[in-house]
Amino acid sequence: MAATSDGARGGIDLGGTKIEALVVDAVNQVLGSARRPTPVEGGPEDVAAQLVEAITDACSSAGTEPAKLRGVGVGSPGAVNPETGIVSRAGNLPGWSGSFPLAERLADQLGTRVLIGNDVQVATEAEFHLGAGRPYQSVLGVFWGTGVGGGLILEGRPWLGRAGAGEIGHTVVKINGARCTCGRRGCLEAYAGRGAMELRARRRVAKGEHTSLFKLMEERGRSRLTSAIWAHALEHRDSMAIELIDRAVEALGAGIASAVNLLDIEAVIIGGGLGVRFGEPYVARIAEAMQPHLFHDERPPNVHVAGLGDLGGALGAALLASR
Ligand SMILES: [Zn+2]
């Protein structure tokens, strides 16, 4: 039993493909962690059961148990009500088109209090308090993965708007442009989201074009083009992968620069599956792609790769439980 587990908190990042759970001490040092796949079938009850198992495993590796935690935070996709702990319309999770009292269900099973926040916002707050955002008072977090999410900190405080702020993925980078998963046209996500890029690659292959992307996918026994597969295809100089990623970088540059023109924030932090996997060289390319669109181009904001890597979401969730 670890003596340092006094005041320990749990954090869970509920992603579309995986659940990352960890236990941290009072100063946010990781005491234990666990990872599980997100269920692809069933409904909210099945997802909740998997969350319970993930945090229970993380507790075991930290030498404690859920009921002894000060609390557990969850970063969730969908529409999150932090007051009620109800999560609605989490489209990337199975059977979650309605509303589900996630905090209440987890609290019953874990025997401790449970707080829920928006996944992207908690990851941005983690970067602000513990990661690459520490030197700044105003930060835009951009999470480049299956979609493109955004989180904002202005004057040291999270900016949630009327609960819908941060949707940088749905800023328009091209009028009447590509169709987005949201049903609109020309969104940043329709060019830079991993999901949108995969759809485009599949369509081009169906038309007879060549790429190693899907061969790499099969070799790895995957059913989706993961960030690692994109990175691998770039290393192999796959021309379709290069073209699609170049286009994504251009779109990110335009979308992020527009946000900077409006808000004049001090720093942009690039995270998410692709952002973390591609790292510094691509963050530098995004900064370069922003440059022609910046109104105050003589003083661009600092652009950093997420300092907490893949763990930002779970660490940010654990911060929820420190309140
Ligand atoms: Zn959209």
Tab-separated table of C-alpha atoms and ligand atoms in Angstrom:
chain	number	residue	atom	x	y	z
A	1	MET	CA	0.000	0.000	0.000
A	2	ALA	CA	1.584	3.251	-1.130
A	3	ALA	CA	1.739	5.782	1.689
A	4	THR	CA	1.587	8.570	-0.898
A	5	SER	CA	-1.967	7.653	-1.929
A	6	ASP	CA	-3.467	9.994	0.737
A	7	GLY	CA	-5.648	12.449	-1.105
A	8	ALA	CA	-5.172	10.510	-4.343
A	9	ARG	CA	-7.535	11.255	-7.222
A	10	GLY	CA	-8.572	9.338	-10.287
A	11	GLY	CA	-8.800	10.627	-13.850
A	12	ILE	CA	-10.358	8.899	-16.854
A	13	ASP	CA	-10.095	9.970	-20.479
A	14	LEU	CA	-13.040	8.436	-22.314
A	15	GLY	CA	-12.017	8.357	-25.959
A	16	GLY	CA	-13.687	6.951	-29.044
A	17	THR	CA	-11.181	4.097	-29.280
A	18	LYS	CA	-9.602	3.789	-25.833
A	19	ILE	CA	-10.168	4.504	-22.175
A	20	GLU	CA	-7.134	5.818	-20.296
A	21	ALA	CA	-7.382	5.779	-16.501
A	22	LEU	CA	-4.873	6.958	-13.936
A	23	VAL	CA	-4.453	7.676	-10.261
A	24	VAL	CA	-2.473	10.736	-9.172
A	25	ASP	CA	-1.282	12.033	-5.808
A	26	ALA	CA	-1.910	15.490	-4.353
A	27	VAL	CA	0.738	17.064	-6.628
A	28	ASN	CA	-0.463	15.249	-9.789
A	29	GLN	CA	2.290	12.642	-9.902
A	30	VAL	CA	1.002	9.463	-11.547
A	31	LEU	CA	0.771	6.581	-9.043
A	32	GLY	CA	-0.850	4.039	-11.330
A	33	SER	CA	-2.539	3.716	-14.698
A	34	ALA	CA	-4.575	1.371	-16.889
A	35	ARG	CA	-5.880	1.346	-20.425
A	36	ARG	CA	-8.837	-0.457	-21.996
A	37	PRO	CA	-10.538	-0.428	-25.377
A	38	THR	CA	-13.769	1.565	-25.586
A	39	PRO	CA	-16.676	-0.846	-26.214
A	40	VAL	CA	-17.815	-0.775	-29.842
A	41	GLU	CA	-21.199	-2.384	-29.118
A	42	GLY	CA	-23.918	-2.058	-26.505
A	43	GLY	CA	-24.701	1.259	-24.870
A	44	PRO	CA	-23.839	3.666	-22.033
A	45	GLU	CA	-24.158	0.917	-19.371
A	46	ASP	CA	-21.434	-1.077	-21.117
A	47	VAL	CA	-19.191	1.964	-21.419
A	48	ALA	CA	-19.758	2.769	-17.718
A	49	ALA	CA	-18.840	-0.809	-16.747
A	50	GLN	CA	-15.595	-0.511	-18.719
A	51	LEU	CA	-14.780	2.816	-17.032
A	52	VAL	CA	-15.261	1.176	-13.616
A	53	GLU	CA	-12.887	-1.633	-14.564
A	54	ALA	CA	-10.284	0.772	-15.959
A	55	ILE	CA	-10.144	2.952	-12.840
A	56	THR	CA	-10.224	-0.132	-10.590
A	57	ASP	CA	-7.179	-1.500	-12.456
A	58	ALA	CA	-5.412	1.866	-12.198
A	59	CYS	CA	-6.105	1.832	-8.443
A	60	SER	CA	-4.650	-1.685	-8.091
A	61	SER	CA	-1.451	-0.582	-9.813
A	62	ALA	CA	-1.313	2.394	-7.405
A	63	GLY	CA	-1.903	0.167	-4.376
A	64	THR	CA	-5.280	1.635	-3.497
A	65	GLU	CA	-8.964	1.180	-4.297
A	66	PRO	CA	-11.638	3.425	-5.842
A	67	ALA	CA	-13.571	4.043	-2.592
A	68	LYS	CA	-10.392	5.495	-1.011
A	69	LEU	CA	-9.936	8.117	-3.749
A	70	ARG	CA	-10.798	11.731	-3.042
A	71	GLY	CA	-12.787	11.653	-6.249
A	72	VAL	CA	-12.693	10.585	-9.877
A	73	GLY	CA	-12.884	12.951	-12.849
A	74	VAL	CA	-13.977	11.875	-16.318
A	75	GLY	CA	-13.262	13.707	-19.570
A	76	SER	CA	-16.112	12.726	-21.865
A	77	PRO	CA	-17.085	13.415	-25.458
A	78	GLY	CA	-20.607	14.549	-26.283
A	79	ALA	CA	-22.668	17.243	-24.564
A	80	VAL	CA	-21.588	17.241	-20.922
A	81	ASN	CA	-23.494	18.883	-18.096
A	82	PRO	CA	-20.888	19.292	-15.322
A	83	GLU	CA	-23.558	20.100	-12.694
A	84	THR	CA	-25.733	17.024	-13.228
A	85	GLY	CA	-23.051	14.682	-14.563
A	86	ILE	CA	-25.333	13.770	-17.459
A	87	VAL	CA	-23.732	13.069	-20.839
A	88	SER	CA	-25.828	13.374	-24.006
A	89	ARG	CA	-25.302	12.736	-27.706
A	90	ALA	CA	-21.857	11.157	-27.505
A	91	GLY	CA	-21.916	10.133	-31.159
A	92	ASN	CA	-18.526	8.343	-31.108
A	93	LEU	CA	-19.677	6.003	-28.320
A	94	PRO	CA	-21.976	3.009	-28.932
A	95	GLY	CA	-25.716	3.559	-28.473
A	96	TRP	CA	-25.210	6.961	-26.845
A	97	SER	CA	-27.511	9.201	-28.887
A	98	GLY	CA	-29.649	10.013	-25.824
A	99	SER	CA	-28.780	11.129	-22.276
A	100	PHE	CA	-27.163	9.045	-19.537
A	101	PRO	CA	-26.427	9.934	-15.864
A	102	LEU	CA	-22.776	8.903	-16.064
A	103	ALA	CA	-21.519	10.611	-12.868
A	104	GLU	CA	-24.284	9.106	-10.735
A	105	ARG	CA	-23.831	5.604	-12.155
A	106	LEU	CA	-20.053	5.657	-11.653
A	107	ALA	CA	-20.296	7.172	-8.146
A	108	ASP	CA	-22.667	4.344	-7.078
A	109	GLN	CA	-20.277	1.703	-8.302
A	110	LEU	CA	-17.000	3.283	-7.207
A	111	GLY	CA	-18.078	4.561	-3.801
A	112	THR	CA	-16.546	8.009	-4.324
A	113	ARG	CA	-17.644	11.275	-5.902
A	114	VAL	CA	-17.413	11.560	-9.689
A	115	LEU	CA	-17.092	14.760	-11.749
A	116	ILE	CA	-17.500	14.977	-15.508
A	117	GLY	CA	-16.100	17.532	-17.927
A	118	ASN	CA	-15.781	17.968	-21.675
A	119	ASP	CA	-12.816	15.880	-22.877
A	120	VAL	CA	-11.161	18.602	-24.944
A	121	GLN	CA	-11.647	21.285	-22.299
A	122	VAL	CA	-10.133	19.179	-19.514
A	123	ALA	CA	-7.147	18.333	-21.736
A	124	THR	CA	-6.654	22.058	-22.422
A	125	GLU	CA	-6.805	22.810	-18.692
A	126	ALA	CA	-4.244	20.062	-18.035
A	127	GLU	CA	-1.860	21.677	-20.538
A	128	PHE	CA	-2.516	25.090	-18.969
A	129	HIS	CA	-1.849	23.955	-15.378
A	130	LEU	CA	0.708	21.173	-15.867
A	131	GLY	CA	1.968	21.158	-19.462
A	132	ALA	CA	3.076	23.394	-22.310
A	133	GLY	CA	0.628	26.170	-21.335
A	134	ARG	CA	2.153	26.904	-17.921
A	135	PRO	CA	3.965	30.147	-18.913
A	136	TYR	CA	0.812	31.729	-20.350
A	137	GLN	CA	-2.478	33.339	-19.343
A	138	SER	CA	-4.294	32.800	-22.650
A	139	VAL	CA	-4.089	29.557	-24.553
A	140	LEU	CA	-5.824	27.786	-27.420
A	141	GLY	CA	-5.608	23.988	-27.289
A	142	VAL	CA	-6.081	22.262	-30.652
A	143	PHE	CA	-6.563	18.500	-30.569
A	144	TRP	CA	-5.795	17.019	-33.941
A	145	GLY	CA	-7.100	13.457	-34.080
A	146	THR	CA	-10.187	11.703	-35.465
A	147	GLY	CA	-11.782	15.133	-35.399
A	148	VAL	CA	-10.315	18.537	-34.573
A	149	GLY	CA	-11.299	19.768	-31.107
A	150	GLY	CA	-10.459	23.017	-29.392
A	151	GLY	CA	-10.286	24.349	-25.841
A	152	LEU	CA	-9.781	27.917	-24.655
A	153	ILE	CA	-8.250	29.566	-21.608
A	154	LEU	CA	-8.625	33.356	-21.511
A	155	GLU	CA	-7.051	35.482	-18.754
A	156	GLY	CA	-6.300	32.324	-16.807
A	157	ARG	CA	-9.849	30.981	-16.882
A	158	PRO	CA	-11.589	28.413	-19.078
A	159	TRP	CA	-13.860	30.008	-21.663
A	160	LEU	CA	-16.875	27.763	-22.256
A	161	GLY	CA	-19.171	30.326	-23.862
A	162	ARG	CA	-22.759	29.127	-23.535
A	163	ALA	CA	-21.314	25.594	-23.134
A	164	GLY	CA	-20.443	25.277	-26.826
A	165	ALA	CA	-17.166	27.187	-27.186
A	166	GLY	CA	-13.974	25.762	-28.669
A	167	GLU	CA	-15.339	24.198	-31.849
A	168	ILE	CA	-12.364	25.232	-33.942
A	169	GLY	CA	-12.817	22.087	-36.046
A	170	HIS	CA	-15.995	23.612	-37.459
A	171	THR	CA	-14.579	26.994	-38.384
A	172	VAL	CA	-14.899	27.384	-42.136
A	173	VAL	CA	-11.633	27.254	-44.059
A	174	LYS	CA	-13.297	27.033	-47.491
A	175	ILE	CA	-16.706	28.385	-48.537
A	176	ASN	CA	-18.753	25.552	-50.130
A	177	GLY	CA	-15.826	23.260	-49.442
A	178	ALA	CA	-15.664	19.583	-48.471
A	179	ARG	CA	-18.600	18.013	-46.652
A	180	CYS	CA	-17.967	17.672	-42.896
A	181	THR	CA	-19.249	14.915	-40.567
A	182	CYS	CA	-21.352	17.670	-38.927
A	183	GLY	CA	-23.317	17.998	-42.188
A	184	ARG	CA	-21.931	21.452	-43.064
A	185	ARG	CA	-19.380	22.337	-45.704
A	186	GLY	CA	-15.817	23.594	-45.681
A	187	CYS	CA	-15.067	22.980	-41.981
A	188	LEU	CA	-11.426	22.638	-40.856
A	189	GLU	CA	-12.256	19.109	-39.655
A	190	ALA	CA	-13.401	18.090	-43.147
A	191	TYR	CA	-9.780	18.627	-44.279
A	192	ALA	CA	-7.718	17.830	-41.185
A	193	GLY	CA	-9.716	15.254	-39.189
A	194	ARG	CA	-8.266	11.755	-39.329
A	195	GLY	CA	-11.774	10.408	-39.991
A	196	ALA	CA	-12.292	12.745	-42.951
A	197	MET	CA	-8.821	11.998	-44.349
A	198	GLU	CA	-9.505	8.259	-44.163
A	199	LEU	CA	-12.818	8.666	-46.004
A	200	ARG	CA	-11.087	10.670	-48.718
A	201	ALA	CA	-8.308	8.080	-49.046
A	202	ARG	CA	-10.895	5.271	-49.346
A	203	ARG	CA	-12.758	7.167	-52.062
A	204	ARG	CA	-9.586	7.755	-54.045
A	205	VAL	CA	-8.618	4.080	-53.787
A	206	ALA	CA	-12.107	3.124	-55.033
A	207	LYS	CA	-11.382	5.297	-58.081
A	208	GLY	CA	-8.210	3.300	-58.781
A	209	GLU	CA	-5.530	5.443	-57.098
A	210	HIS	CA	-2.716	3.780	-55.170
A	211	THR	CA	-1.557	4.143	-51.587
A	212	SER	CA	0.192	1.971	-48.993
A	213	LEU	CA	-2.138	3.279	-46.220
A	214	PHE	CA	-4.600	0.360	-46.256
A	215	LYS	CA	-1.902	-2.263	-46.721
A	216	LEU	CA	-0.183	-0.903	-43.593
A	217	MET	CA	-3.555	-1.007	-41.818
A	218	GLU	CA	-4.065	-4.675	-42.684
A	219	GLU	CA	-0.489	-5.599	-41.703
A	220	ARG	CA	-1.172	-4.150	-38.272
A	221	GLY	CA	-4.533	-5.893	-37.973
A	222	ARG	CA	-6.392	-2.598	-37.645
A	223	SER	CA	-9.725	-1.573	-39.160
A	224	ARG	CA	-8.995	2.177	-39.106
A	225	LEU	CA	-6.132	4.390	-40.227
A	226	THR	CA	-4.562	5.196	-36.859
A	227	SER	CA	-2.104	8.041	-36.254
A	228	ALA	CA	0.736	5.499	-36.232
A	229	ILE	CA	-0.307	4.251	-39.699
A	230	TRP	CA	-0.359	7.794	-41.100
A	231	ALA	CA	3.085	8.437	-39.594
A	232	HIS	CA	4.390	5.199	-41.102
A	233	ALA	CA	2.991	6.024	-44.559
A	234	LEU	CA	4.699	9.437	-44.439
A	235	GLU	CA	8.009	7.789	-43.550
A	236	HIS	CA	7.543	5.555	-46.611
A	237	ARG	CA	6.938	8.672	-48.737
A	238	ASP	CA	3.445	7.496	-49.720
A	239	SER	CA	2.279	10.209	-52.104
A	240	MET	CA	-1.425	10.098	-51.166
A	241	ALA	CA	-0.602	10.290	-47.445
A	242	ILE	CA	1.772	13.214	-48.074
A	243	GLU	CA	-0.844	15.045	-50.126
A	244	LEU	CA	-3.644	14.570	-47.577
A	245	ILE	CA	-1.465	15.549	-44.618
A	246	ASP	CA	-0.143	18.620	-46.494
A	247	ARG	CA	-3.739	19.665	-47.063
A	248	ALA	CA	-4.540	19.090	-43.373
A	249	VAL	CA	-1.587	21.262	-42.315
A	250	GLU	CA	-2.716	24.075	-44.664
A	251	ALA	CA	-6.274	23.890	-43.276
A	252	LEU	CA	-5.016	23.893	-39.669
A	253	GLY	CA	-2.883	26.940	-40.450
A	254	ALA	CA	-5.864	28.871	-41.819
A	255	GLY	CA	-8.292	27.812	-39.059
A	256	ILE	CA	-5.918	28.443	-36.158
A	257	ALA	CA	-4.703	31.769	-37.584
A	258	SER	CA	-8.333	32.941	-37.840
A	259	ALA	CA	-8.869	32.113	-34.165
A	260	VAL	CA	-5.661	33.987	-33.294
A	261	ASN	CA	-6.785	37.031	-35.305
A	262	LEU	CA	-9.978	37.122	-33.238
A	263	LEU	CA	-8.577	36.383	-29.765
A	264	ASP	CA	-4.869	37.344	-29.889
A	265	ILE	CA	-3.980	34.531	-27.478
A	266	GLU	CA	-0.380	34.083	-26.315
A	267	ALA	CA	0.061	30.446	-27.250
A	268	VAL	CA	-1.396	27.586	-29.277
A	269	ILE	CA	-0.896	24.028	-28.044
A	270	ILE	CA	-1.264	21.200	-30.530
A	271	GLY	CA	-2.295	17.829	-29.079
A	272	GLY	CA	-4.493	14.927	-30.133
A	273	GLY	CA	-3.470	11.598	-31.659
A	274	LEU	CA	-1.933	13.068	-34.818
A	275	GLY	CA	-0.546	16.167	-33.093
A	276	VAL	CA	1.292	14.146	-30.447
A	277	ARG	CA	2.444	11.448	-32.891
A	278	PHE	CA	3.819	13.906	-35.468
A	279	GLY	CA	5.292	16.179	-32.791
A	280	GLU	CA	7.629	19.153	-33.202
A	281	PRO	CA	8.338	19.032	-36.961
A	282	TYR	CA	4.635	19.194	-37.789
A	283	VAL	CA	3.859	21.758	-35.131
A	284	ALA	CA	6.536	23.922	-36.790
A	285	ARG	CA	4.844	23.320	-40.153
A	286	ILE	CA	1.448	24.335	-38.730
A	287	ALA	CA	3.011	27.542	-37.336
A	288	GLU	CA	4.443	28.235	-40.799
A	289	ALA	CA	1.060	27.558	-42.432
A	290	MET	CA	-0.576	30.040	-40.016
A	291	GLN	CA	1.834	32.831	-40.932
A	292	PRO	CA	0.266	34.074	-44.238
A	293	HIS	CA	-3.150	34.316	-42.536
A	294	LEU	CA	-2.085	36.227	-39.422
A	295	PHE	CA	-3.121	39.866	-39.380
A	296	HIS	CA	-0.385	40.779	-36.869
A	297	ASP	CA	2.139	38.633	-38.670
A	298	GLU	CA	5.080	40.391	-37.028
A	299	ARG	CA	4.258	38.800	-33.661
A	300	PRO	CA	2.753	35.342	-34.072
A	301	PRO	CA	1.736	33.404	-30.945
A	302	ASN	CA	4.021	30.659	-29.665
A	303	VAL	CA	2.962	27.256	-30.987
A	304	HIS	CA	3.854	24.184	-28.915
A	305	VAL	CA	3.279	20.458	-29.025
A	306	ALA	CA	1.200	19.242	-26.051
A	307	GLY	CA	3.581	18.756	-23.117
A	308	LEU	CA	1.582	15.947	-21.501
A	309	GLY	CA	1.283	13.846	-24.656
A	310	ASP	CA	-1.397	11.183	-24.570
A	311	LEU	CA	-1.930	11.565	-20.825
A	312	GLY	CA	-3.301	15.130	-20.952
A	313	GLY	CA	-6.935	14.029	-21.107
A	314	ALA	CA	-6.700	11.752	-18.067
A	315	LEU	CA	-4.580	14.236	-16.061
A	316	GLY	CA	-7.072	16.995	-16.836
A	317	ALA	CA	-9.903	14.722	-15.719
A	318	ALA	CA	-8.078	14.094	-12.432
A	319	LEU	CA	-7.832	17.883	-11.949
A	320	LEU	CA	-11.652	18.007	-11.965
A	321	ALA	CA	-11.631	15.949	-8.765
A	322	SER	CA	-9.280	18.387	-6.990
A	323	ARG	CA	-12.014	21.004	-6.768
B	1	ZN	ZN	-18.179	20.626	-39.386
